[in-house]
Protein backbone atom coordinates (compact mmCIF):
# COMPACT_ATOMS: atom_id res chain seq x y z
CA UNK A 1 0.00 0.00 0.00
CA UNK A 2 1.50 3.26 -1.02
CA UNK A 3 0.83 6.96 -0.76
CA UNK A 4 -0.20 8.97 -3.78
CA UNK A 5 1.86 12.15 -4.03
CA UNK A 6 0.87 15.05 -6.28
CA UNK A 7 3.18 17.94 -7.13
CA UNK A 8 1.60 21.40 -7.08
CA UNK A 9 3.98 23.98 -8.58
CA UNK A 10 3.45 27.47 -7.11
CA UNK A 11 5.22 30.84 -7.03
CA UNK A 12 8.36 30.89 -9.17
CA UNK A 13 9.93 27.58 -8.16
CA UNK A 14 8.14 26.09 -5.12
CA UNK A 15 6.67 22.60 -5.03
CA UNK A 16 3.80 21.93 -2.63
CA UNK A 17 3.09 18.22 -2.11
CA UNK A 18 -0.39 16.77 -1.73
CA UNK A 19 -0.19 13.35 -0.09
CA UNK A 20 -3.19 11.04 -0.31
CA UNK A 21 -3.91 7.65 1.24
CA UNK A 22 -6.57 5.93 -0.84
CA UNK A 23 -7.33 3.31 1.81
CA UNK A 24 -8.47 5.84 4.42
CA UNK A 25 -9.27 8.72 2.08
CA UNK A 26 -7.01 11.01 4.13
CA UNK A 27 -5.04 13.80 2.49
CA UNK A 28 -2.21 15.95 3.84
CA UNK A 29 -0.37 18.85 2.28
CA UNK A 30 3.31 19.56 2.86
CA UNK A 31 4.54 23.18 2.97
CA UNK A 32 1.70 25.09 1.33
CA UNK A 33 3.31 28.33 0.20
CA UNK A 34 -0.09 29.53 -0.97
CA UNK A 35 -3.62 28.15 -0.68
CA UNK A 36 -5.60 28.54 -3.91
CA UNK A 37 -3.74 26.22 -6.31
CA UNK A 38 -3.44 23.62 -3.54
CA UNK A 39 -7.15 23.70 -2.74
CA UNK A 40 -7.91 23.47 -6.47
CA UNK A 41 -5.58 20.50 -6.96
CA UNK A 42 -7.22 18.68 -4.04
CA UNK A 43 -10.75 19.53 -5.19
CA UNK A 44 -9.99 18.35 -8.73
CA UNK A 45 -9.32 14.90 -7.27
CA UNK A 46 -12.18 14.95 -4.80
CA UNK A 47 -9.74 15.04 -1.88
CA UNK A 48 -10.31 16.90 1.39
CA UNK A 49 -7.16 18.24 3.05
CA UNK A 50 -7.16 17.11 6.68
CA UNK A 51 -3.61 18.02 7.72
CA UNK A 52 -0.93 20.54 6.91
CA UNK A 53 2.66 19.42 7.55
CA UNK A 54 5.20 22.25 7.75
CA UNK A 55 8.97 21.68 7.58
CA UNK A 56 10.07 25.19 8.61
CA UNK A 57 8.81 28.70 9.18
CA UNK A 58 9.76 30.44 5.91
CA UNK A 59 6.77 32.20 4.31
CA UNK A 60 7.08 30.16 1.10
CA UNK A 61 6.37 27.05 3.24
CA UNK A 62 3.63 28.25 5.62
CA UNK A 63 2.00 31.11 3.69
CA UNK A 64 -1.04 29.06 2.71
CA UNK A 65 -1.70 27.58 6.18
CA UNK A 66 -4.37 30.01 7.38
CA UNK A 67 -6.42 30.02 4.19
CA UNK A 68 -6.32 26.22 3.90
CA UNK A 69 -7.41 25.90 7.54
CA UNK A 70 -10.22 28.38 6.90
CA UNK A 71 -11.38 26.43 3.85
CA UNK A 72 -11.01 22.89 5.19
CA UNK A 73 -10.55 22.90 8.97
CA UNK A 74 -7.22 21.08 8.49
CA UNK A 75 -4.96 20.47 11.49
CA UNK A 76 -1.56 22.18 11.33
CA UNK A 77 1.50 20.19 12.37
CA UNK A 78 4.69 22.24 12.61
CA UNK A 79 8.25 22.11 13.97
CA UNK A 80 8.45 22.55 17.73
CA UNK A 81 11.67 24.48 17.41
CA UNK A 82 9.94 27.23 15.43
CA UNK A 83 6.86 27.96 17.55
CA UNK A 84 7.83 31.60 17.92
CA UNK A 85 8.11 32.05 14.14
CA UNK A 86 5.04 30.05 13.06
CA UNK A 87 2.71 31.28 15.81
CA UNK A 88 -0.15 28.83 15.59
CA UNK A 89 -0.31 25.10 15.04
CA UNK A 90 -2.47 22.31 16.42
CA UNK A 91 0.56 20.20 17.19
CA UNK A 92 4.31 20.86 17.48
CA UNK A 93 6.61 17.99 16.56
CA UNK A 94 10.30 17.13 16.64
CA UNK A 95 12.70 14.18 16.39
CA UNK A 96 11.06 10.94 17.54
CA UNK A 97 7.49 12.11 16.97
CA UNK A 98 5.25 10.62 14.30
CA UNK A 99 2.44 11.86 12.12
CA UNK A 100 -0.16 9.60 10.50
CA UNK A 101 -1.82 9.74 7.09
CA UNK A 102 -4.29 6.89 7.31
CA UNK A 103 -2.21 3.91 8.41
CA UNK A 104 1.03 5.40 7.08
CA UNK A 105 3.42 6.57 9.76
CA UNK A 106 5.65 9.56 9.04
CA UNK A 107 8.64 9.84 11.32
CA UNK A 108 9.79 13.34 12.18
CA UNK A 109 13.52 14.00 11.85
CA UNK A 110 15.26 17.12 13.17
CA UNK A 111 17.37 18.48 10.30
CA UNK A 112 18.62 21.92 11.37
CA UNK A 113 20.83 24.05 9.16
CA UNK A 114 18.64 25.99 6.72
CA UNK A 115 16.61 27.13 9.72
CA UNK A 116 17.26 26.33 13.38
CA UNK A 117 14.19 24.14 13.86
CA UNK A 118 13.81 22.61 10.38
CA UNK A 119 12.25 19.13 10.35
CA UNK A 120 11.65 16.45 7.72
CA UNK A 121 8.94 13.79 7.49
CA UNK A 122 9.82 10.28 6.30
CA UNK A 123 7.13 7.69 5.50
CA UNK A 124 9.15 4.47 5.60
CA UNK A 125 6.45 2.15 4.27
CA UNK A 126 5.78 4.40 1.28
CA UNK A 127 9.46 5.26 0.74
CA UNK A 128 8.78 8.98 0.78
CA UNK A 129 10.83 11.79 2.30
CA UNK A 130 9.52 15.35 2.57
CA UNK A 131 12.59 17.40 3.36
CA UNK A 132 11.58 21.02 2.71
CA UNK A 133 14.65 23.15 2.07
CA UNK A 134 17.23 20.83 3.68
CA UNK A 135 18.09 18.51 0.78
CA UNK A 136 17.52 19.49 -2.86
CA UNK A 137 18.20 17.58 -6.06
CA UNK A 138 21.99 17.98 -6.34
CA UNK A 139 21.88 20.71 -3.71
CA UNK A 140 21.03 21.70 -0.15
CA UNK A 141 19.46 24.70 1.56
CA UNK A 142 21.39 27.82 2.39
CA UNK A 143 22.59 28.10 5.98
CA UNK A 144 20.39 30.97 7.13
CA UNK A 145 20.22 29.98 10.80
CA UNK A 146 22.44 26.93 11.21
CA UNK A 147 26.09 25.97 11.09
CA UNK A 148 27.95 23.79 8.60
CA UNK A 149 28.25 21.12 11.32
CA UNK A 150 24.50 21.03 11.76
CA UNK A 151 23.73 20.82 8.04
CA UNK A 152 26.44 18.20 7.48
CA UNK A 153 24.86 16.05 10.21
CA UNK A 154 21.34 16.69 8.89
CA UNK A 155 22.29 15.57 5.37
CA UNK A 156 24.06 12.49 6.78
CA UNK A 157 20.86 11.59 8.63
CA UNK A 158 18.86 11.76 5.39
CA UNK A 159 21.51 9.83 3.44
CA UNK A 160 21.07 6.92 5.89
CA UNK A 161 17.57 6.33 4.45
CA UNK A 162 17.10 3.49 1.92
CA UNK A 163 18.34 4.07 -1.64
CA UNK A 164 14.88 3.93 -3.22
CA UNK A 165 13.37 6.58 -0.93
CA UNK A 166 11.79 9.33 -3.04
CA UNK A 167 13.05 12.80 -2.15
CA UNK A 168 10.23 15.34 -2.32
CA UNK A 169 12.04 18.64 -1.85
CA UNK A 170 10.35 22.02 -1.93
CA UNK A 171 12.01 23.79 -4.87
CA UNK A 172 12.93 23.31 -8.53
CA UNK A 173 16.57 24.34 -8.18
CA UNK A 174 18.00 21.29 -9.91
CA UNK A 175 19.52 22.79 -13.06
CA UNK A 176 21.38 25.53 -11.19
CA UNK A 177 22.48 23.04 -8.53
CA UNK A 178 23.73 20.70 -11.22
CA UNK A 179 25.76 23.41 -12.96
CA UNK A 180 27.51 24.09 -9.65
CA UNK A 181 27.91 20.37 -8.91
CA UNK A 182 29.75 19.92 -12.22
CA UNK A 183 32.30 22.56 -11.15
CA UNK A 184 32.93 20.55 -7.98
CA UNK A 185 33.08 17.09 -9.58
CA UNK A 186 33.70 17.50 -13.31
CA UNK A 187 34.71 13.86 -13.57
CA UNK A 188 31.59 12.38 -11.96
CA UNK A 189 29.94 10.37 -14.76
CA UNK A 190 26.69 9.82 -12.85
CA UNK A 191 26.45 13.56 -12.37
CA UNK A 192 27.10 14.30 -16.04
CA UNK A 193 24.44 11.77 -17.08
CA UNK A 194 21.94 13.22 -14.66
CA UNK A 195 22.61 16.78 -15.83
CA UNK A 196 21.94 15.79 -19.42
CA UNK A 197 18.55 14.43 -18.32
CA UNK A 198 17.81 17.50 -16.21
CA UNK A 199 18.61 19.89 -19.06
CA UNK A 200 16.31 17.92 -21.38
CA UNK A 201 13.49 17.91 -18.81
CA UNK A 202 13.78 21.65 -18.19
CA UNK A 203 13.84 22.40 -21.92
CA UNK A 204 10.45 20.67 -22.07
CA UNK A 205 9.29 22.63 -19.01
CA UNK A 206 9.08 19.47 -16.91
CA UNK A 207 9.87 18.95 -13.23
CA UNK A 208 13.06 17.18 -12.11
CA UNK A 209 11.70 16.36 -8.64
CA UNK A 210 11.25 13.96 -6.87
CA UNK A 211 14.75 12.60 -6.71
CA UNK A 212 15.88 9.53 -4.79
CA UNK A 213 18.36 9.00 -1.99
CA UNK A 214 20.47 6.83 -4.32
CA UNK A 215 20.67 9.61 -6.91
CA UNK A 216 21.62 12.17 -4.28
CA UNK A 217 24.28 9.86 -2.91
CA UNK A 218 25.78 9.57 -6.40
CA UNK A 219 25.49 13.16 -7.65
CA UNK A 220 24.98 15.69 -4.84
CA UNK A 221 28.22 17.52 -3.94
CA UNK A 222 26.87 18.40 -0.49
CA UNK A 223 25.93 14.87 0.57
CA UNK A 224 29.21 13.68 -1.00
CA UNK A 225 31.43 16.02 1.05
CA UNK A 226 33.75 13.89 3.17
CA UNK A 227 34.14 16.34 6.06
CA UNK A 228 32.44 19.35 7.60
CA UNK A 229 35.22 21.55 6.20
CA UNK A 230 34.71 20.22 2.69
CA UNK A 231 30.96 20.68 3.07
CA UNK A 232 31.39 24.26 4.34
CA UNK A 233 33.69 25.13 1.43
CA UNK A 234 31.20 23.75 -1.09
CA UNK A 235 28.27 25.57 0.54
CA UNK A 236 30.23 28.85 0.45
CA UNK A 237 31.14 28.15 -3.16
CA UNK A 238 27.50 27.65 -4.09
CA UNK A 239 26.47 30.85 -2.27
CA UNK A 240 28.88 32.78 -4.50
CA UNK A 241 28.13 30.78 -7.66
CA UNK A 242 26.55 32.64 -10.56
CA UNK A 243 25.66 30.18 -13.24
ZN1 LIG B 1 13.23 27.95 3.30
FE1 LIG C 1 11.79 27.56 0.51
mmCIF file of C-alpha atoms and ligand atoms in Angstrom:
data_model
loop_
_atom_site.group_PDB
_atom_site.id
_atom_site.type_symbol
_atom_site.label_atom_id
_atom_site.label_comp_id
_atom_site.label_asym_id
_atom_site.label_seq_id
_atom_site.Cartn_x
_atom_site.Cartn_y
_atom_site.Cartn_z
ATOM 1 C CA UNK A 1 0.000 0.000 0.000
ATOM 2 C CA UNK A 2 1.504 3.260 -1.017
ATOM 3 C CA UNK A 3 0.828 6.964 -0.762
ATOM 4 C CA UNK A 4 -0.203 8.974 -3.783
ATOM 5 C CA UNK A 5 1.857 12.155 -4.026
ATOM 6 C CA UNK A 6 0.874 15.055 -6.278
ATOM 7 C CA UNK A 7 3.181 17.937 -7.127
ATOM 8 C CA UNK A 8 1.602 21.397 -7.081
ATOM 9 C CA UNK A 9 3.976 23.980 -8.581
ATOM 10 C CA UNK A 10 3.446 27.465 -7.107
ATOM 11 C CA UNK A 11 5.223 30.841 -7.030
ATOM 12 C CA UNK A 12 8.361 30.889 -9.166
ATOM 13 C CA UNK A 13 9.934 27.577 -8.158
ATOM 14 C CA UNK A 14 8.142 26.089 -5.115
ATOM 15 C CA UNK A 15 6.667 22.604 -5.032
ATOM 16 C CA UNK A 16 3.802 21.931 -2.625
ATOM 17 C CA UNK A 17 3.090 18.220 -2.107
ATOM 18 C CA UNK A 18 -0.391 16.770 -1.730
ATOM 19 C CA UNK A 19 -0.192 13.345 -0.093
ATOM 20 C CA UNK A 20 -3.194 11.038 -0.312
ATOM 21 C CA UNK A 21 -3.912 7.654 1.236
ATOM 22 C CA UNK A 22 -6.566 5.928 -0.845
ATOM 23 C CA UNK A 23 -7.334 3.308 1.811
ATOM 24 C CA UNK A 24 -8.468 5.838 4.420
ATOM 25 C CA UNK A 25 -9.268 8.717 2.079
ATOM 26 C CA UNK A 26 -7.006 11.007 4.129
ATOM 27 C CA UNK A 27 -5.037 13.801 2.489
ATOM 28 C CA UNK A 28 -2.215 15.954 3.839
ATOM 29 C CA UNK A 29 -0.370 18.853 2.283
ATOM 30 C CA UNK A 30 3.308 19.564 2.858
ATOM 31 C CA UNK A 31 4.542 23.176 2.975
ATOM 32 C CA UNK A 32 1.697 25.092 1.330
ATOM 33 C CA UNK A 33 3.314 28.327 0.197
ATOM 34 C CA UNK A 34 -0.094 29.532 -0.965
ATOM 35 C CA UNK A 35 -3.623 28.149 -0.676
ATOM 36 C CA UNK A 36 -5.601 28.537 -3.908
ATOM 37 C CA UNK A 37 -3.735 26.217 -6.307
ATOM 38 C CA UNK A 38 -3.437 23.621 -3.540
ATOM 39 C CA UNK A 39 -7.151 23.697 -2.741
ATOM 40 C CA UNK A 40 -7.907 23.469 -6.466
ATOM 41 C CA UNK A 41 -5.584 20.498 -6.959
ATOM 42 C CA UNK A 42 -7.224 18.683 -4.039
ATOM 43 C CA UNK A 43 -10.751 19.528 -5.194
ATOM 44 C CA UNK A 44 -9.990 18.349 -8.732
ATOM 45 C CA UNK A 45 -9.318 14.899 -7.274
ATOM 46 C CA UNK A 46 -12.177 14.945 -4.805
ATOM 47 C CA UNK A 47 -9.745 15.036 -1.878
ATOM 48 C CA UNK A 48 -10.309 16.899 1.390
ATOM 49 C CA UNK A 49 -7.161 18.244 3.055
ATOM 50 C CA UNK A 50 -7.157 17.113 6.681
ATOM 51 C CA UNK A 51 -3.614 18.018 7.717
ATOM 52 C CA UNK A 52 -0.926 20.535 6.910
ATOM 53 C CA UNK A 53 2.658 19.420 7.552
ATOM 54 C CA UNK A 54 5.199 22.253 7.745
ATOM 55 C CA UNK A 55 8.970 21.684 7.583
ATOM 56 C CA UNK A 56 10.073 25.188 8.612
ATOM 57 C CA UNK A 57 8.812 28.699 9.177
ATOM 58 C CA UNK A 58 9.761 30.441 5.913
ATOM 59 C CA UNK A 59 6.774 32.199 4.310
ATOM 60 C CA UNK A 60 7.077 30.156 1.102
ATOM 61 C CA UNK A 61 6.367 27.053 3.236
ATOM 62 C CA UNK A 62 3.627 28.246 5.617
ATOM 63 C CA UNK A 63 2.003 31.110 3.685
ATOM 64 C CA UNK A 64 -1.045 29.063 2.713
ATOM 65 C CA UNK A 65 -1.695 27.581 6.180
ATOM 66 C CA UNK A 66 -4.368 30.006 7.377
ATOM 67 C CA UNK A 67 -6.423 30.020 4.188
ATOM 68 C CA UNK A 68 -6.316 26.220 3.901
ATOM 69 C CA UNK A 69 -7.413 25.897 7.537
ATOM 70 C CA UNK A 70 -10.220 28.383 6.903
ATOM 71 C CA UNK A 71 -11.377 26.426 3.850
ATOM 72 C CA UNK A 72 -11.007 22.886 5.189
ATOM 73 C CA UNK A 73 -10.545 22.905 8.974
ATOM 74 C CA UNK A 74 -7.223 21.077 8.491
ATOM 75 C CA UNK A 75 -4.958 20.472 11.489
ATOM 76 C CA UNK A 76 -1.557 22.176 11.329
ATOM 77 C CA UNK A 77 1.504 20.191 12.373
ATOM 78 C CA UNK A 78 4.686 22.243 12.611
ATOM 79 C CA UNK A 79 8.248 22.111 13.974
ATOM 80 C CA UNK A 80 8.451 22.547 17.727
ATOM 81 C CA UNK A 81 11.675 24.484 17.415
ATOM 82 C CA UNK A 82 9.936 27.229 15.431
ATOM 83 C CA UNK A 83 6.863 27.959 17.553
ATOM 84 C CA UNK A 84 7.834 31.605 17.920
ATOM 85 C CA UNK A 85 8.107 32.055 14.136
ATOM 86 C CA UNK A 86 5.041 30.055 13.065
ATOM 87 C CA UNK A 87 2.713 31.281 15.807
ATOM 88 C CA UNK A 88 -0.152 28.830 15.589
ATOM 89 C CA UNK A 89 -0.312 25.104 15.042
ATOM 90 C CA UNK A 90 -2.473 22.310 16.417
ATOM 91 C CA UNK A 91 0.557 20.199 17.192
ATOM 92 C CA UNK A 92 4.306 20.858 17.481
ATOM 93 C CA UNK A 93 6.613 17.989 16.562
ATOM 94 C CA UNK A 94 10.301 17.127 16.640
ATOM 95 C CA UNK A 95 12.697 14.179 16.386
ATOM 96 C CA UNK A 96 11.063 10.943 17.537
ATOM 97 C CA UNK A 97 7.492 12.110 16.973
ATOM 98 C CA UNK A 98 5.250 10.618 14.301
ATOM 99 C CA UNK A 99 2.436 11.862 12.117
ATOM 100 C CA UNK A 100 -0.161 9.600 10.504
ATOM 101 C CA UNK A 101 -1.823 9.736 7.087
ATOM 102 C CA UNK A 102 -4.288 6.887 7.314
ATOM 103 C CA UNK A 103 -2.215 3.907 8.410
ATOM 104 C CA UNK A 104 1.032 5.404 7.078
ATOM 105 C CA UNK A 105 3.418 6.573 9.757
ATOM 106 C CA UNK A 106 5.649 9.560 9.040
ATOM 107 C CA UNK A 107 8.639 9.842 11.317
ATOM 108 C CA UNK A 108 9.788 13.336 12.184
ATOM 109 C CA UNK A 109 13.521 14.004 11.854
ATOM 110 C CA UNK A 110 15.260 17.122 13.166
ATOM 111 C CA UNK A 111 17.366 18.482 10.297
ATOM 112 C CA UNK A 112 18.616 21.919 11.373
ATOM 113 C CA UNK A 113 20.834 24.052 9.159
ATOM 114 C CA UNK A 114 18.642 25.985 6.715
ATOM 115 C CA UNK A 115 16.614 27.129 9.724
ATOM 116 C CA UNK A 116 17.258 26.331 13.376
ATOM 117 C CA UNK A 117 14.193 24.137 13.862
ATOM 118 C CA UNK A 118 13.814 22.613 10.379
ATOM 119 C CA UNK A 119 12.249 19.126 10.353
ATOM 120 C CA UNK A 120 11.652 16.446 7.720
ATOM 121 C CA UNK A 121 8.941 13.791 7.485
ATOM 122 C CA UNK A 122 9.821 10.277 6.300
ATOM 123 C CA UNK A 123 7.134 7.689 5.498
ATOM 124 C CA UNK A 124 9.154 4.474 5.604
ATOM 125 C CA UNK A 125 6.452 2.153 4.272
ATOM 126 C CA UNK A 126 5.782 4.400 1.278
ATOM 127 C CA UNK A 127 9.457 5.257 0.738
ATOM 128 C CA UNK A 128 8.782 8.983 0.779
ATOM 129 C CA UNK A 129 10.832 11.794 2.295
ATOM 130 C CA UNK A 130 9.515 15.355 2.571
ATOM 131 C CA UNK A 131 12.592 17.405 3.356
ATOM 132 C CA UNK A 132 11.578 21.017 2.710
ATOM 133 C CA UNK A 133 14.652 23.146 2.071
ATOM 134 C CA UNK A 134 17.226 20.827 3.676
ATOM 135 C CA UNK A 135 18.085 18.508 0.778
ATOM 136 C CA UNK A 136 17.517 19.488 -2.859
ATOM 137 C CA UNK A 137 18.199 17.583 -6.057
ATOM 138 C CA UNK A 138 21.990 17.976 -6.341
ATOM 139 C CA UNK A 139 21.882 20.707 -3.707
ATOM 140 C CA UNK A 140 21.029 21.704 -0.154
ATOM 141 C CA UNK A 141 19.462 24.705 1.555
ATOM 142 C CA UNK A 142 21.395 27.823 2.386
ATOM 143 C CA UNK A 143 22.589 28.097 5.980
ATOM 144 C CA UNK A 144 20.392 30.965 7.130
ATOM 145 C CA UNK A 145 20.224 29.982 10.801
ATOM 146 C CA UNK A 146 22.438 26.934 11.207
ATOM 147 C CA UNK A 147 26.091 25.967 11.089
ATOM 148 C CA UNK A 148 27.946 23.787 8.598
ATOM 149 C CA UNK A 149 28.250 21.117 11.321
ATOM 150 C CA UNK A 150 24.497 21.030 11.758
ATOM 151 C CA UNK A 151 23.728 20.815 8.043
ATOM 152 C CA UNK A 152 26.438 18.198 7.478
ATOM 153 C CA UNK A 153 24.857 16.054 10.211
ATOM 154 C CA UNK A 154 21.337 16.695 8.886
ATOM 155 C CA UNK A 155 22.292 15.574 5.372
ATOM 156 C CA UNK A 156 24.055 12.494 6.778
ATOM 157 C CA UNK A 157 20.859 11.592 8.632
ATOM 158 C CA UNK A 158 18.863 11.763 5.392
ATOM 159 C CA UNK A 159 21.510 9.831 3.445
ATOM 160 C CA UNK A 160 21.066 6.925 5.892
ATOM 161 C CA UNK A 161 17.570 6.326 4.450
ATOM 162 C CA UNK A 162 17.096 3.486 1.923
ATOM 163 C CA UNK A 163 18.336 4.066 -1.645
ATOM 164 C CA UNK A 164 14.882 3.934 -3.222
ATOM 165 C CA UNK A 165 13.368 6.584 -0.929
ATOM 166 C CA UNK A 166 11.786 9.331 -3.043
ATOM 167 C CA UNK A 167 13.048 12.801 -2.148
ATOM 168 C CA UNK A 168 10.227 15.342 -2.315
ATOM 169 C CA UNK A 169 12.037 18.636 -1.846
ATOM 170 C CA UNK A 170 10.353 22.025 -1.925
ATOM 171 C CA UNK A 171 12.006 23.787 -4.875
ATOM 172 C CA UNK A 172 12.926 23.306 -8.531
ATOM 173 C CA UNK A 173 16.568 24.338 -8.178
ATOM 174 C CA UNK A 174 18.001 21.289 -9.909
ATOM 175 C CA UNK A 175 19.523 22.793 -13.064
ATOM 176 C CA UNK A 176 21.384 25.528 -11.189
ATOM 177 C CA UNK A 177 22.477 23.041 -8.527
ATOM 178 C CA UNK A 178 23.731 20.700 -11.216
ATOM 179 C CA UNK A 179 25.760 23.405 -12.958
ATOM 180 C CA UNK A 180 27.508 24.089 -9.646
ATOM 181 C CA UNK A 181 27.913 20.374 -8.914
ATOM 182 C CA UNK A 182 29.750 19.923 -12.218
ATOM 183 C CA UNK A 183 32.302 22.558 -11.155
ATOM 184 C CA UNK A 184 32.935 20.553 -7.976
ATOM 185 C CA UNK A 185 33.084 17.094 -9.576
ATOM 186 C CA UNK A 186 33.695 17.504 -13.310
ATOM 187 C CA UNK A 187 34.713 13.856 -13.571
ATOM 188 C CA UNK A 188 31.586 12.379 -11.955
ATOM 189 C CA UNK A 189 29.942 10.374 -14.756
ATOM 190 C CA UNK A 190 26.689 9.816 -12.848
ATOM 191 C CA UNK A 191 26.447 13.563 -12.366
ATOM 192 C CA UNK A 192 27.104 14.295 -16.041
ATOM 193 C CA UNK A 193 24.439 11.769 -17.081
ATOM 194 C CA UNK A 194 21.944 13.219 -14.660
ATOM 195 C CA UNK A 195 22.614 16.777 -15.825
ATOM 196 C CA UNK A 196 21.936 15.786 -19.423
ATOM 197 C CA UNK A 197 18.548 14.433 -18.321
ATOM 198 C CA UNK A 198 17.813 17.502 -16.211
ATOM 199 C CA UNK A 199 18.610 19.889 -19.058
ATOM 200 C CA UNK A 200 16.313 17.919 -21.383
ATOM 201 C CA UNK A 201 13.486 17.913 -18.810
ATOM 202 C CA UNK A 202 13.782 21.650 -18.190
ATOM 203 C CA UNK A 203 13.842 22.405 -21.919
ATOM 204 C CA UNK A 204 10.451 20.673 -22.070
ATOM 205 C CA UNK A 205 9.288 22.629 -19.011
ATOM 206 C CA UNK A 206 9.079 19.467 -16.906
ATOM 207 C CA UNK A 207 9.871 18.950 -13.230
ATOM 208 C CA UNK A 208 13.061 17.183 -12.106
ATOM 209 C CA UNK A 209 11.702 16.358 -8.643
ATOM 210 C CA UNK A 210 11.250 13.961 -6.867
ATOM 211 C CA UNK A 211 14.746 12.604 -6.709
ATOM 212 C CA UNK A 212 15.884 9.530 -4.791
ATOM 213 C CA UNK A 213 18.356 8.998 -1.987
ATOM 214 C CA UNK A 214 20.472 6.831 -4.320
ATOM 215 C CA UNK A 215 20.673 9.613 -6.914
ATOM 216 C CA UNK A 216 21.623 12.172 -4.285
ATOM 217 C CA UNK A 217 24.278 9.861 -2.909
ATOM 218 C CA UNK A 218 25.781 9.575 -6.403
ATOM 219 C CA UNK A 219 25.494 13.156 -7.645
ATOM 220 C CA UNK A 220 24.978 15.694 -4.842
ATOM 221 C CA UNK A 221 28.222 17.523 -3.943
ATOM 222 C CA UNK A 222 26.869 18.403 -0.490
ATOM 223 C CA UNK A 223 25.934 14.873 0.567
ATOM 224 C CA UNK A 224 29.213 13.677 -0.998
ATOM 225 C CA UNK A 225 31.427 16.022 1.050
ATOM 226 C CA UNK A 226 33.755 13.892 3.165
ATOM 227 C CA UNK A 227 34.142 16.336 6.061
ATOM 228 C CA UNK A 228 32.441 19.351 7.596
ATOM 229 C CA UNK A 229 35.215 21.551 6.202
ATOM 230 C CA UNK A 230 34.711 20.223 2.694
ATOM 231 C CA UNK A 231 30.956 20.680 3.073
ATOM 232 C CA UNK A 232 31.394 24.256 4.342
ATOM 233 C CA UNK A 233 33.692 25.132 1.430
ATOM 234 C CA UNK A 234 31.195 23.751 -1.090
ATOM 235 C CA UNK A 235 28.273 25.573 0.541
ATOM 236 C CA UNK A 236 30.234 28.853 0.455
ATOM 237 C CA UNK A 237 31.140 28.148 -3.162
ATOM 238 C CA UNK A 238 27.495 27.654 -4.094
ATOM 239 C CA UNK A 239 26.469 30.846 -2.265
ATOM 240 C CA UNK A 240 28.881 32.778 -4.498
ATOM 241 C CA UNK A 241 28.135 30.779 -7.661
ATOM 242 C CA UNK A 242 26.548 32.637 -10.559
ATOM 243 C CA UNK A 243 25.660 30.183 -13.239
HETATM 244 ZN ZN1 LIG B 1 13.234 27.951 3.295
HETATM 245 FE FE1 LIG B 2 11.791 27.557 0.511
#
